[in-house]
Amino acid sequence: MKFSSIKGMHDIGPPEVALWQRVERIAREVLEGAGFSELRTPVLEEEALFTQSVGNTTEIVEKEMYSFPDRKGKLLALRPEGTASAVRAYIEHYAAPGGAYQRFYYIGPMFRSERPQKGRYRQFFQIGAEVFASSHPFTDAEIIHLAHEIFQRLGIQGVILQLNSLGCKKCRPAYREALLQFLRPLASKLCEDCQRRLERNPLRILDCKKEGCIAATTGAPTVFDHLCEECWAHFEGVQQGLKRLKTPYEINPRMVRGLDYYERTAFEFLSGELGAQNSLAGGGRYDDLVKDLGGPPVPAVGFAIGMERLISLLPSQASQEGAGKKVYVACLGEAAQRELLPILSDLRRAGLTVMTDFDQGSLKSLLRQADRLGTDWVIIVGEDELKSGQAQVKAMKGEKGQTPVPLSGLLAYFQGKK
Ligand code: HAM
């Protein structure tokens, strides 16, 4: 029986895994530099955590969750996103009775049973960040800026930031009603999904990408006609913060996002280079979610970046950057292998990447392998070298050539070359 990976789920190995490592390193640098601590939560949670947070009427919960009963009949789900899990963990371990200020980030796989296509997978990775117990609009601006900063440091160009305010529990009901009044007479022009959404989740209709729905909703009332004073002040504060942080944005009053927990700020980073799945990252404020999931009444805001999409935008030269110097040890014969075995370990301890292959015999095949692995130098040791006590060090990159180096001096020689 031959197995292959599950549809929409992929192995990540060399050479592209180097890009993943680089992205993770930079994301950690940016987020830890802003006081975020890593949070690692299980990939399995109770299903109800997601139905109650992401929302019963969202596509993620209605159609895309991997849910199943465990052996005792308890309903579990593979996490479709990271915010609900972060909130659960915050309430369980970090909230303190009054709701403590916390900044967390996470990097890990999420699962949505969507129809796979370019940029859309069933297992995909997110880099997410969440701030708990801050209601200040500059926190929203800062969180948005941090995602922008990750893109900048990775050299990614052409990303557009769209910003919206979705109002709050106080002002959204009136907007919902106005939208319903506008949409009800147009119901027959909407797609099947949107007809279902009409009474349950009418705001989502604004986000539908189907032509008929876009046409039907042209001229629909916007959220800006209904925002309360506090929501306006918050929205203006976020924009002021973004301007101070030199983070360019566009306002899109139709952007509502596919998760139900948002209030006030919602944002998305889009890239034309991603094709149909053009959302690189998204996030927003979810001021009632912690309370709704049984925690203290603390406001919160966060983002998540899709790693596969981010990596597909990386400049191709990025894979070479940051790789440490590589040494390949070519031992010709058993005596040379015995002699060099501890030296491999010494060189590694000194910080070099050191590779070998004990099963290859000929110098030609060893050199071919060294070349394929992108090594900087090859240390060649055979019978002659053992007799003379001098290894041959062959440079594989830059100015090529061969230098004799005493076996006892190899460590010192390479320490200067890291
Ligand atoms: P989201 O917009 O559902 O938000 O996902 C964030 C990002 O994950 C998307 O912009 C996209 O890059 C990536 N993504 C989503 N689905 C897929 C997929 N099937 N295949 C590949 N990439 C995908 C959230 O998940 C929220 N939890 C973000 C957040 C954090 N809001 C507040 N804090």
CSV table of N, CA and C in Angstrom, one decimal, residues 119-274:
chain,number,residue,atom,x,y,z
A,119,GLY,N,-3.2,28.9,-3.3
A,119,GLY,CA,-3.3,29.8,-2.1
A,119,GLY,C,-4.4,29.4,-1.2
A,120,ARG,N,-5.1,28.3,-1.5
A,120,ARG,CA,-6.2,27.9,-0.5
A,120,ARG,C,-6.0,26.4,-0.2
A,121,TYR,N,-5.7,26.1,1.0
A,121,TYR,CA,-5.4,24.7,1.4
A,121,TYR,C,-6.3,24.3,2.6
A,122,ARG,N,-6.2,23.0,2.8
A,122,ARG,CA,-7.0,22.4,3.9
A,122,ARG,C,-6.2,22.5,5.2
A,123,GLN,N,-4.9,22.3,5.1
A,123,GLN,CA,-4.0,22.6,6.3
A,123,GLN,C,-3.2,23.8,5.8
A,124,PHE,N,-3.2,24.9,6.5
A,124,PHE,CA,-2.4,26.1,6.2
A,124,PHE,C,-1.9,26.6,7.5
A,125,PHE,N,-0.8,27.4,7.4
A,125,PHE,CA,-0.2,28.0,8.6
A,125,PHE,C,-0.5,29.4,8.7
A,126,GLN,N,-0.7,29.8,9.9
A,126,GLN,CA,-0.8,31.3,10.2
A,126,GLN,C,0.2,31.8,11.2
A,127,ILE,N,0.6,33.0,11.0
A,127,ILE,CA,1.3,33.7,12.1
A,127,ILE,C,0.3,34.7,12.6
A,128,GLY,N,0.0,34.6,13.9
A,128,GLY,CA,-1.0,35.4,14.5
A,128,GLY,C,-0.5,36.2,15.7
A,129,ALA,N,-1.2,37.3,16.0
A,129,ALA,CA,-0.8,38.1,17.2
A,129,ALA,C,-2.1,38.6,17.8
A,130,GLU,N,-2.2,38.6,19.1
A,130,GLU,CA,-3.4,39.1,19.8
A,130,GLU,C,-3.0,39.9,21.0
A,131,VAL,N,-3.7,41.0,21.2
A,131,VAL,CA,-3.4,41.8,22.4
A,131,VAL,C,-4.7,41.8,23.2
A,132,PHE,N,-4.6,41.5,24.5
A,132,PHE,CA,-5.7,41.4,25.4
A,132,PHE,C,-5.7,42.6,26.4
A,133,ALA,N,-6.9,43.1,26.6
A,133,ALA,CA,-7.1,44.2,27.7
A,133,ALA,C,-6.5,45.5,27.2
A,134,SER,N,-6.7,45.8,26.0
A,134,SER,CA,-6.4,47.2,25.5
A,134,SER,C,-7.5,47.7,24.6
A,135,SER,N,-8.1,48.8,24.9
A,135,SER,CA,-9.1,49.3,24.1
A,135,SER,C,-8.7,50.5,23.3
A,136,HIS,N,-7.4,50.9,23.5
A,136,HIS,CA,-6.9,52.1,22.8
A,136,HIS,C,-6.8,52.0,21.3
A,137,PRO,N,-7.2,52.9,20.5
A,137,PRO,CA,-7.1,52.8,19.1
A,137,PRO,C,-5.7,52.7,18.6
A,138,PHE,N,-4.7,53.2,19.3
A,138,PHE,CA,-3.3,53.1,18.9
A,138,PHE,C,-2.9,51.6,19.0
A,139,THR,N,-3.5,50.8,19.8
A,139,THR,CA,-3.2,49.4,19.9
A,139,THR,C,-3.6,48.7,18.6
A,140,ASP,N,-4.7,49.1,18.0
A,140,ASP,CA,-5.1,48.6,16.7
A,140,ASP,C,-4.1,49.0,15.7
A,141,ALA,N,-3.7,50.3,15.7
A,141,ALA,CA,-2.8,50.8,14.7
A,141,ALA,C,-1.4,50.1,14.9
A,142,GLU,N,-1.0,49.8,16.1
A,142,GLU,CA,0.2,49.2,16.3
A,142,GLU,C,0.2,47.7,15.8
A,143,ILE,N,-0.9,47.1,16.1
A,143,ILE,CA,-1.0,45.7,15.6
A,143,ILE,C,-1.0,45.6,14.1
A,144,ILE,N,-1.7,46.5,13.4
A,144,ILE,CA,-1.7,46.6,12.0
A,144,ILE,C,-0.3,46.9,11.5
A,145,HIS,N,0.4,47.8,12.2
A,145,HIS,CA,1.7,48.2,11.7
A,145,HIS,C,2.7,47.0,11.9
A,146,LEU,N,2.5,46.2,12.9
A,146,LEU,CA,3.4,45.1,13.1
A,146,LEU,C,3.4,44.1,11.9
A,147,ALA,N,2.1,43.8,11.4
A,147,ALA,CA,2.0,42.9,10.3
A,147,ALA,C,2.7,43.6,9.1
A,148,HIS,N,2.4,44.9,8.9
A,148,HIS,CA,3.1,45.7,7.8
A,148,HIS,C,4.6,45.6,7.9
A,149,GLU,N,5.1,45.7,9.2
A,149,GLU,CA,6.5,45.6,9.4
A,149,GLU,C,7.1,44.3,9.0
A,150,ILE,N,6.4,43.2,9.3
A,150,ILE,CA,6.9,41.8,8.9
A,150,ILE,C,7.0,41.8,7.3
A,151,PHE,N,6.0,42.3,6.6
A,151,PHE,CA,6.1,42.3,5.2
A,151,PHE,C,7.3,43.2,4.7
A,152,GLN,N,7.4,44.3,5.3
A,152,GLN,CA,8.6,45.2,4.9
A,152,GLN,C,9.9,44.5,5.1
A,153,ARG,N,10.1,43.9,6.3
A,153,ARG,CA,11.4,43.3,6.5
A,153,ARG,C,11.7,42.1,5.6
A,154,LEU,N,10.6,41.5,5.1
A,154,LEU,CA,10.8,40.4,4.2
A,154,LEU,C,10.9,40.9,2.7
A,155,GLY,N,10.8,42.2,2.5
A,155,GLY,CA,11.0,42.7,1.2
A,155,GLY,C,9.8,42.5,0.3
A,156,ILE,N,8.6,42.4,0.9
A,156,ILE,CA,7.4,42.1,0.1
A,156,ILE,C,6.8,43.5,-0.3
A,157,GLN,N,6.5,43.6,-1.6
A,157,GLN,CA,6.0,44.9,-2.2
A,157,GLN,C,4.6,44.7,-2.6
A,158,GLY,N,3.9,45.9,-2.8
A,158,GLY,CA,2.6,45.9,-3.5
A,158,GLY,C,1.5,45.3,-2.6
A,159,VAL,N,1.6,45.4,-1.3
A,159,VAL,CA,0.5,44.9,-0.4
A,159,VAL,C,-0.4,46.1,-0.1
A,160,ILE,N,-1.7,45.9,-0.2
A,160,ILE,CA,-2.6,47.0,0.1
A,160,ILE,C,-3.4,46.7,1.4
A,161,LEU,N,-3.4,47.7,2.3
A,161,LEU,CA,-4.1,47.6,3.5
A,161,LEU,C,-5.5,48.2,3.4
A,162,GLN,N,-6.5,47.4,3.7
A,162,GLN,CA,-7.9,47.9,3.7
A,162,GLN,C,-8.4,48.0,5.1
A,163,LEU,N,-9.1,49.0,5.4
A,163,LEU,CA,-9.5,49.3,6.8
A,163,LEU,C,-11.0,49.6,6.8
A,164,ASN,N,-11.7,49.1,7.8
A,164,ASN,CA,-13.1,49.4,8.0
A,164,ASN,C,-13.5,49.4,9.5
A,165,SER,N,-14.6,50.0,9.8
A,165,SER,CA,-15.2,49.9,11.1
A,165,SER,C,-16.5,49.1,11.0
A,166,LEU,N,-16.7,48.1,11.8
A,166,LEU,CA,-18.0,47.4,11.7
A,166,LEU,C,-19.0,47.8,12.8
A,167,GLY,N,-18.7,48.9,13.5
A,167,GLY,CA,-19.6,49.3,14.6
A,167,GLY,C,-19.5,48.4,15.8
A,168,CYS,N,-20.4,48.7,16.7
A,168,CYS,CA,-20.3,47.9,18.0
A,168,CYS,C,-21.7,47.3,18.3
A,169,LYS,N,-21.9,46.6,19.4
A,169,LYS,CA,-23.2,46.1,19.7
A,169,LYS,C,-24.3,47.1,19.8
A,170,LYS,N,-23.8,48.4,20.1
A,170,LYS,CA,-24.8,49.5,20.3
A,170,LYS,C,-25.3,50.0,18.9
A,171,CYS,N,-24.4,50.2,18.0
A,171,CYS,CA,-24.8,50.8,16.7
A,171,CYS,C,-25.1,49.9,15.6
A,172,ARG,N,-24.5,48.6,15.7
A,172,ARG,CA,-24.7,47.7,14.5
A,172,ARG,C,-26.1,47.3,14.3
A,173,PRO,N,-26.9,47.0,15.3
A,173,PRO,CA,-28.3,46.6,15.0
A,173,PRO,C,-29.1,47.5,14.1
A,174,ALA,N,-28.9,48.8,14.3
A,174,ALA,CA,-29.6,49.8,13.4
A,174,ALA,C,-29.1,49.6,12.0
A,175,TYR,N,-27.8,49.5,11.8
A,175,TYR,CA,-27.3,49.3,10.5
A,175,TYR,C,-27.8,48.0,9.8
A,176,ARG,N,-27.8,47.0,10.6
A,176,ARG,CA,-28.2,45.7,10.1
A,176,ARG,C,-29.7,45.8,9.6
A,177,GLU,N,-30.5,46.5,10.4
A,177,GLU,CA,-31.9,46.7,10.0
A,177,GLU,C,-32.0,47.5,8.7
A,178,ALA,N,-31.2,48.6,8.6
A,178,ALA,CA,-31.2,49.4,7.4
A,178,ALA,C,-30.8,48.5,6.1
A,179,LEU,N,-29.8,47.7,6.4
A,179,LEU,CA,-29.3,46.9,5.3
A,179,LEU,C,-30.3,45.8,4.9
A,180,LEU,N,-31.0,45.3,5.9
A,180,LEU,CA,-32.1,44.3,5.6
A,180,LEU,C,-33.2,44.9,4.8
A,181,GLN,N,-33.6,46.1,5.2
A,181,GLN,CA,-34.7,46.8,4.4
A,181,GLN,C,-34.3,47.0,3.0
A,182,PHE,N,-33.0,47.3,2.8
A,182,PHE,CA,-32.5,47.5,1.4
A,182,PHE,C,-32.4,46.2,0.6
A,183,LEU,N,-32.0,45.2,1.3
A,183,LEU,CA,-31.7,43.9,0.6
A,183,LEU,C,-33.0,43.0,0.4
A,184,ARG,N,-33.9,43.1,1.3
A,184,ARG,CA,-35.1,42.2,1.2
A,184,ARG,C,-35.7,42.2,-0.2
A,185,PRO,N,-36.0,43.4,-0.8
A,185,PRO,CA,-36.7,43.4,-2.1
A,185,PRO,C,-35.8,42.9,-3.2
A,186,LEU,N,-34.4,42.8,-2.9
A,186,LEU,CA,-33.5,42.3,-3.9
A,186,LEU,C,-33.2,40.8,-3.8
A,187,ALA,N,-33.8,40.2,-2.8
A,187,ALA,CA,-33.4,38.8,-2.5
A,187,ALA,C,-33.3,37.9,-3.7
A,188,SER,N,-34.2,38.0,-4.6
A,188,SER,CA,-34.1,37.0,-5.8
A,188,SER,C,-32.9,37.2,-6.6
A,189,LYS,N,-32.2,38.4,-6.5
A,189,LYS,CA,-31.0,38.7,-7.3
A,189,LYS,C,-29.8,38.1,-6.7
A,190,LEU,N,-29.9,37.7,-5.4
A,190,LEU,CA,-28.7,37.3,-4.7
A,190,LEU,C,-28.4,35.8,-4.9
A,191,CYS,N,-27.2,35.4,-4.7
A,191,CYS,CA,-26.8,34.0,-4.9
A,191,CYS,C,-27.5,33.2,-3.8
A,192,GLU,N,-27.4,31.8,-4.0
A,192,GLU,CA,-28.1,31.0,-3.0
A,192,GLU,C,-27.5,31.2,-1.6
A,193,ASP,N,-26.2,31.3,-1.5
A,193,ASP,CA,-25.6,31.4,-0.2
A,193,ASP,C,-26.1,32.7,0.5
A,194,CYS,N,-26.1,33.8,-0.3
A,194,CYS,CA,-26.5,35.1,0.2
A,194,CYS,C,-28.0,35.1,0.6
A,195,GLN,N,-28.8,34.4,-0.2
A,195,GLN,CA,-30.2,34.3,0.2
A,195,GLN,C,-30.4,33.7,1.6
A,196,ARG,N,-29.6,32.7,1.8
A,196,ARG,CA,-29.6,32.1,3.2
A,196,ARG,C,-29.1,33.0,4.2
A,197,ARG,N,-28.0,33.8,3.8
A,197,ARG,CA,-27.4,34.8,4.8
A,197,ARG,C,-28.4,35.9,5.1
A,198,LEU,N,-29.3,36.2,4.2
A,198,LEU,CA,-30.1,37.4,4.3
A,198,LEU,C,-30.6,37.7,5.7
A,199,GLU,N,-31.3,36.8,6.3
A,199,GLU,CA,-31.9,37.1,7.7
A,199,GLU,C,-30.9,36.8,8.8
A,200,ARG,N,-29.9,35.9,8.5
A,200,ARG,CA,-29.1,35.4,9.6
A,200,ARG,C,-27.8,36.3,9.7
A,201,ASN,N,-27.3,36.7,8.6
A,201,ASN,CA,-26.0,37.4,8.7
A,201,ASN,C,-25.9,38.4,7.5
A,202,PRO,N,-26.8,39.4,7.4
A,202,PRO,CA,-26.8,40.2,6.1
A,202,PRO,C,-25.5,41.0,5.8
A,203,LEU,N,-24.7,41.3,6.8
A,203,LEU,CA,-23.5,42.1,6.5
A,203,LEU,C,-22.6,41.3,5.6
A,204,ARG,N,-22.6,40.0,5.8
A,204,ARG,CA,-21.7,39.1,5.0
A,204,ARG,C,-22.0,39.3,3.5
A,205,ILE,N,-23.2,39.6,3.1
A,205,ILE,CA,-23.6,39.7,1.7
A,205,ILE,C,-22.7,40.8,1.0
A,206,LEU,N,-22.3,41.8,1.8
A,206,LEU,CA,-21.5,42.9,1.2
A,206,LEU,C,-20.2,42.4,0.7
A,207,ASP,N,-19.7,41.3,1.4
A,207,ASP,CA,-18.4,40.7,1.1
A,207,ASP,C,-18.4,39.6,0.0
A,208,CYS,N,-19.6,39.3,-0.5
A,208,CYS,CA,-19.7,38.2,-1.5
A,208,CYS,C,-19.1,38.7,-2.8
A,209,LYS,N,-18.3,37.8,-3.4
A,209,LYS,CA,-17.5,38.1,-4.6
A,209,LYS,C,-18.3,37.8,-5.9
A,210,LYS,N,-19.5,37.3,-5.8
A,210,LYS,CA,-20.3,36.9,-7.0
A,210,LYS,C,-20.8,38.2,-7.6
A,211,GLU,N,-20.8,38.2,-9.0
A,211,GLU,CA,-21.1,39.4,-9.7
A,211,GLU,C,-22.5,39.9,-9.4
A,212,GLY,N,-23.5,38.9,-9.4
A,212,GLY,CA,-24.9,39.3,-9.1
A,212,GLY,C,-25.1,40.0,-7.8
A,213,CYS,N,-24.3,39.5,-6.8
A,213,CYS,CA,-24.5,40.1,-5.4
A,213,CYS,C,-23.8,41.4,-5.3
A,214,ILE,N,-22.7,41.6,-6.1
A,214,ILE,CA,-22.0,42.9,-6.1
A,214,ILE,C,-22.9,43.9,-6.7
A,215,ALA,N,-23.6,43.5,-7.8
A,215,ALA,CA,-24.5,44.4,-8.5
A,215,ALA,C,-25.7,44.8,-7.6
A,216,ALA,N,-26.3,43.7,-7.0
A,216,ALA,CA,-27.5,44.0,-6.2
A,216,ALA,C,-27.2,44.9,-5.0
A,217,THR,N,-25.9,44.8,-4.5
A,217,THR,CA,-25.7,45.6,-3.2
A,217,THR,C,-25.1,46.9,-3.5
A,218,THR,N,-24.9,47.3,-4.8
A,218,THR,CA,-24.4,48.6,-5.1
A,218,THR,C,-25.4,49.6,-4.6
A,219,GLY,N,-24.9,50.6,-3.9
A,219,GLY,CA,-25.8,51.6,-3.4
A,219,GLY,C,-26.5,51.2,-2.0
A,220,ALA,N,-26.1,50.1,-1.5
A,220,ALA,CA,-26.6,49.7,-0.2
A,220,ALA,C,-26.1,50.7,0.9
A,221,PRO,N,-26.8,50.9,1.9
A,221,PRO,CA,-26.4,51.8,3.0
A,221,PRO,C,-25.0,51.3,3.6
A,222,THR,N,-24.2,52.2,3.9
A,222,THR,CA,-22.9,51.7,4.5
A,222,THR,C,-22.9,51.9,6.0
A,223,VAL,N,-22.0,51.2,6.6
A,223,VAL,CA,-21.9,51.2,8.1
A,223,VAL,C,-21.6,52.6,8.6
A,224,PHE,N,-21.0,53.4,7.7
A,224,PHE,CA,-20.6,54.8,8.2
A,224,PHE,C,-21.9,55.6,8.4
A,225,ASP,N,-23.0,55.3,7.8
A,225,ASP,CA,-24.2,56.0,8.1
A,225,ASP,C,-24.8,55.8,9.5
A,226,HIS,N,-24.2,54.8,10.2
A,226,HIS,CA,-24.8,54.4,11.5
A,226,HIS,C,-23.8,54.3,12.6
A,227,LEU,N,-22.6,54.5,12.4
A,227,LEU,CA,-21.6,54.4,13.5
A,227,LEU,C,-21.9,55.3,14.6
A,228,CYS,N,-21.8,54.8,15.9
A,228,CYS,CA,-22.1,55.7,17.0
A,228,CYS,C,-20.8,56.6,17.3
A,229,GLU,N,-21.0,57.6,18.1
A,229,GLU,CA,-19.9,58.5,18.4
A,229,GLU,C,-18.6,57.8,18.8
A,230,GLU,N,-18.8,56.9,19.7
A,230,GLU,CA,-17.6,56.2,20.3
A,230,GLU,C,-16.9,55.4,19.1
A,231,CYS,N,-17.7,54.8,18.3
A,231,CYS,CA,-17.0,54.0,17.2
A,231,CYS,C,-16.3,55.0,16.2
A,232,TRP,N,-16.9,56.1,15.9
A,232,TRP,CA,-16.3,57.1,15.0
A,232,TRP,C,-15.0,57.5,15.7
A,233,ALA,N,-15.0,57.9,17.0
A,233,ALA,CA,-13.8,58.4,17.6
A,233,ALA,C,-12.7,57.3,17.5
A,234,HIS,N,-13.1,56.0,17.7
A,234,HIS,CA,-12.1,54.9,17.7
A,234,HIS,C,-11.6,54.8,16.3
A,235,PHE,N,-12.4,54.8,15.3
A,235,PHE,CA,-12.0,54.7,13.9
A,235,PHE,C,-11.0,55.8,13.5
A,236,GLU,N,-11.3,57.0,14.0
A,236,GLU,CA,-10.4,58.1,13.7
A,236,GLU,C,-9.1,58.0,14.4
A,237,GLY,N,-9.2,57.5,15.6
A,237,GLY,CA,-7.9,57.2,16.4
A,237,GLY,C,-7.0,56.2,15.7
A,238,VAL,N,-7.6,55.1,15.2
A,238,VAL,CA,-6.9,54.1,14.5
A,238,VAL,C,-6.2,54.7,13.3
A,239,GLN,N,-6.9,55.5,12.5
A,239,GLN,CA,-6.4,56.2,11.3
A,239,GLN,C,-5.2,57.1,11.7
A,240,GLN,N,-5.4,57.9,12.8
A,240,GLN,CA,-4.4,58.8,13.2
A,240,GLN,C,-3.1,58.0,13.5
A,241,GLY,N,-3.3,56.9,14.3
A,241,GLY,CA,-2.2,56.0,14.6
A,241,GLY,C,-1.4,55.5,13.4
A,242,LEU,N,-2.2,55.1,12.4
A,242,LEU,CA,-1.6,54.5,11.2
A,242,LEU,C,-0.8,55.6,10.5
A,243,LYS,N,-1.4,56.8,10.4
A,243,LYS,CA,-0.6,57.9,9.8
A,243,LYS,C,0.7,58.2,10.5
A,244,ARG,N,0.6,58.2,11.8
A,244,ARG,CA,1.8,58.5,12.6
A,244,ARG,C,2.9,57.4,12.4
A,245,LEU,N,2.4,56.2,12.1
A,245,LEU,CA,3.3,55.0,11.9
A,245,LEU,C,3.6,54.8,10.4
A,246,LYS,N,3.2,55.8,9.6
A,246,LYS,CA,3.5,55.8,8.2
A,246,LYS,C,3.1,54.4,7.6
A,247,THR,N,1.9,54.0,7.9
A,247,THR,CA,1.4,52.7,7.4
A,247,THR,C,0.2,53.1,6.4
A,248,PRO,N,0.4,53.0,5.1
A,248,PRO,CA,-0.6,53.5,4.2
A,248,PRO,C,-1.8,52.5,4.2
A,249,TYR,N,-3.0,53.1,4.1
A,249,TYR,CA,-4.3,52.3,4.1
A,249,TYR,C,-5.3,52.9,3.2
A,250,GLU,N,-6.3,52.0,2.9
A,250,GLU,CA,-7.5,52.5,2.1
A,250,GLU,C,-8.7,52.2,3.0
A,251,ILE,N,-9.7,53.0,2.9
A,251,ILE,CA,-10.9,52.6,3.6
A,251,ILE,C,-11.9,51.8,2.7
A,252,ASN,N,-12.3,50.7,3.1
A,252,ASN,CA,-13.3,49.9,2.3
A,252,ASN,C,-14.5,49.6,3.2
A,253,PRO,N,-15.6,50.4,3.0
A,253,PRO,CA,-16.8,50.1,3.9
A,253,PRO,C,-17.5,48.8,3.6
A,254,ARG,N,-17.1,48.1,2.6
A,254,ARG,CA,-17.8,46.8,2.2
A,254,ARG,C,-17.1,45.6,2.8
A,255,MET,N,-15.9,45.9,3.4
A,255,MET,CA,-15.1,44.7,3.9
A,255,MET,C,-15.6,44.3,5.3
A,256,VAL,N,-16.2,43.1,5.4
A,256,VAL,CA,-16.8,42.8,6.7
A,256,VAL,C,-16.1,41.6,7.4
A,257,ARG,N,-15.2,40.8,6.6
A,257,ARG,CA,-14.5,39.7,7.1
A,257,ARG,C,-15.4,38.5,7.4
A,258,GLY,N,-14.9,37.3,7.4
A,258,GLY,CA,-15.7,36.1,7.4
A,258,GLY,C,-15.8,35.5,8.8
A,259,LEU,N,-15.6,36.3,9.9
A,259,LEU,CA,-15.7,35.7,11.2
A,259,LEU,C,-16.6,36.7,12.0
A,260,ASP,N,-17.4,36.1,12.9
A,260,ASP,CA,-18.5,37.0,13.5
A,260,ASP,C,-18.0,37.8,14.7
A,261,TYR,N,-16.8,37.5,15.2
A,261,TYR,CA,-16.5,38.2,16.5
A,261,TYR,C,-16.0,39.6,16.4
A,262,TYR,N,-15.9,40.1,15.2
A,262,TYR,CA,-15.3,41.5,15.1
A,262,TYR,C,-16.3,42.6,15.5
A,263,GLU,N,-15.7,43.6,16.1
A,263,GLU,CA,-16.4,44.9,16.4
A,263,GLU,C,-15.5,46.0,16.1
A,264,ARG,N,-16.0,47.1,15.7
A,264,ARG,CA,-15.2,48.3,15.3
A,264,ARG,C,-14.1,47.9,14.2
A,265,THR,N,-12.9,47.9,14.6
A,265,THR,CA,-11.8,47.8,13.5
A,265,THR,C,-11.8,46.4,12.9
A,266,ALA,N,-11.8,46.5,11.5
A,266,ALA,CA,-11.6,45.2,10.7
A,266,ALA,C,-10.6,45.6,9.7
A,267,PHE,N,-9.7,44.8,9.3
A,267,PHE,CA,-8.7,45.1,8.3
A,267,PHE,C,-8.2,43.9,7.6
A,268,GLU,N,-7.7,44.1,6.4
A,268,GLU,CA,-7.2,43.0,5.5
A,268,GLU,C,-6.0,43.6,4.7
A,269,PHE,N,-5.0,42.8,4.6
A,269,PHE,CA,-3.9,43.1,3.7
A,269,PHE,C,-4.1,42.3,2.4
A,270,LEU,N,-4.2,42.9,1.3
A,270,LEU,CA,-4.4,42.3,0.0
A,270,LEU,C,-3.2,42.4,-0.9
A,271,SER,N,-3.0,41.4,-1.8
A,271,SER,CA,-2.0,41.5,-2.8
A,271,SER,C,-2.5,41.0,-4.1
A,272,GLY,N,-2.4,41.8,-5.2
A,272,GLY,CA,-2.8,41.5,-6.5
A,272,GLY,C,-2.1,40.3,-7.0
A,273,GLU,N,-0.9,40.0,-6.5
A,273,GLU,CA,0.0,38.9,-7.0
A,273,GLU,C,-0.5,37.6,-6.5
A,274,LEU,N,-1.5,37.5,-5.6
A,274,LEU,CA,-1.9,36.3,-5.0
A,274,LEU,C,-3.0,35.6,-5.9
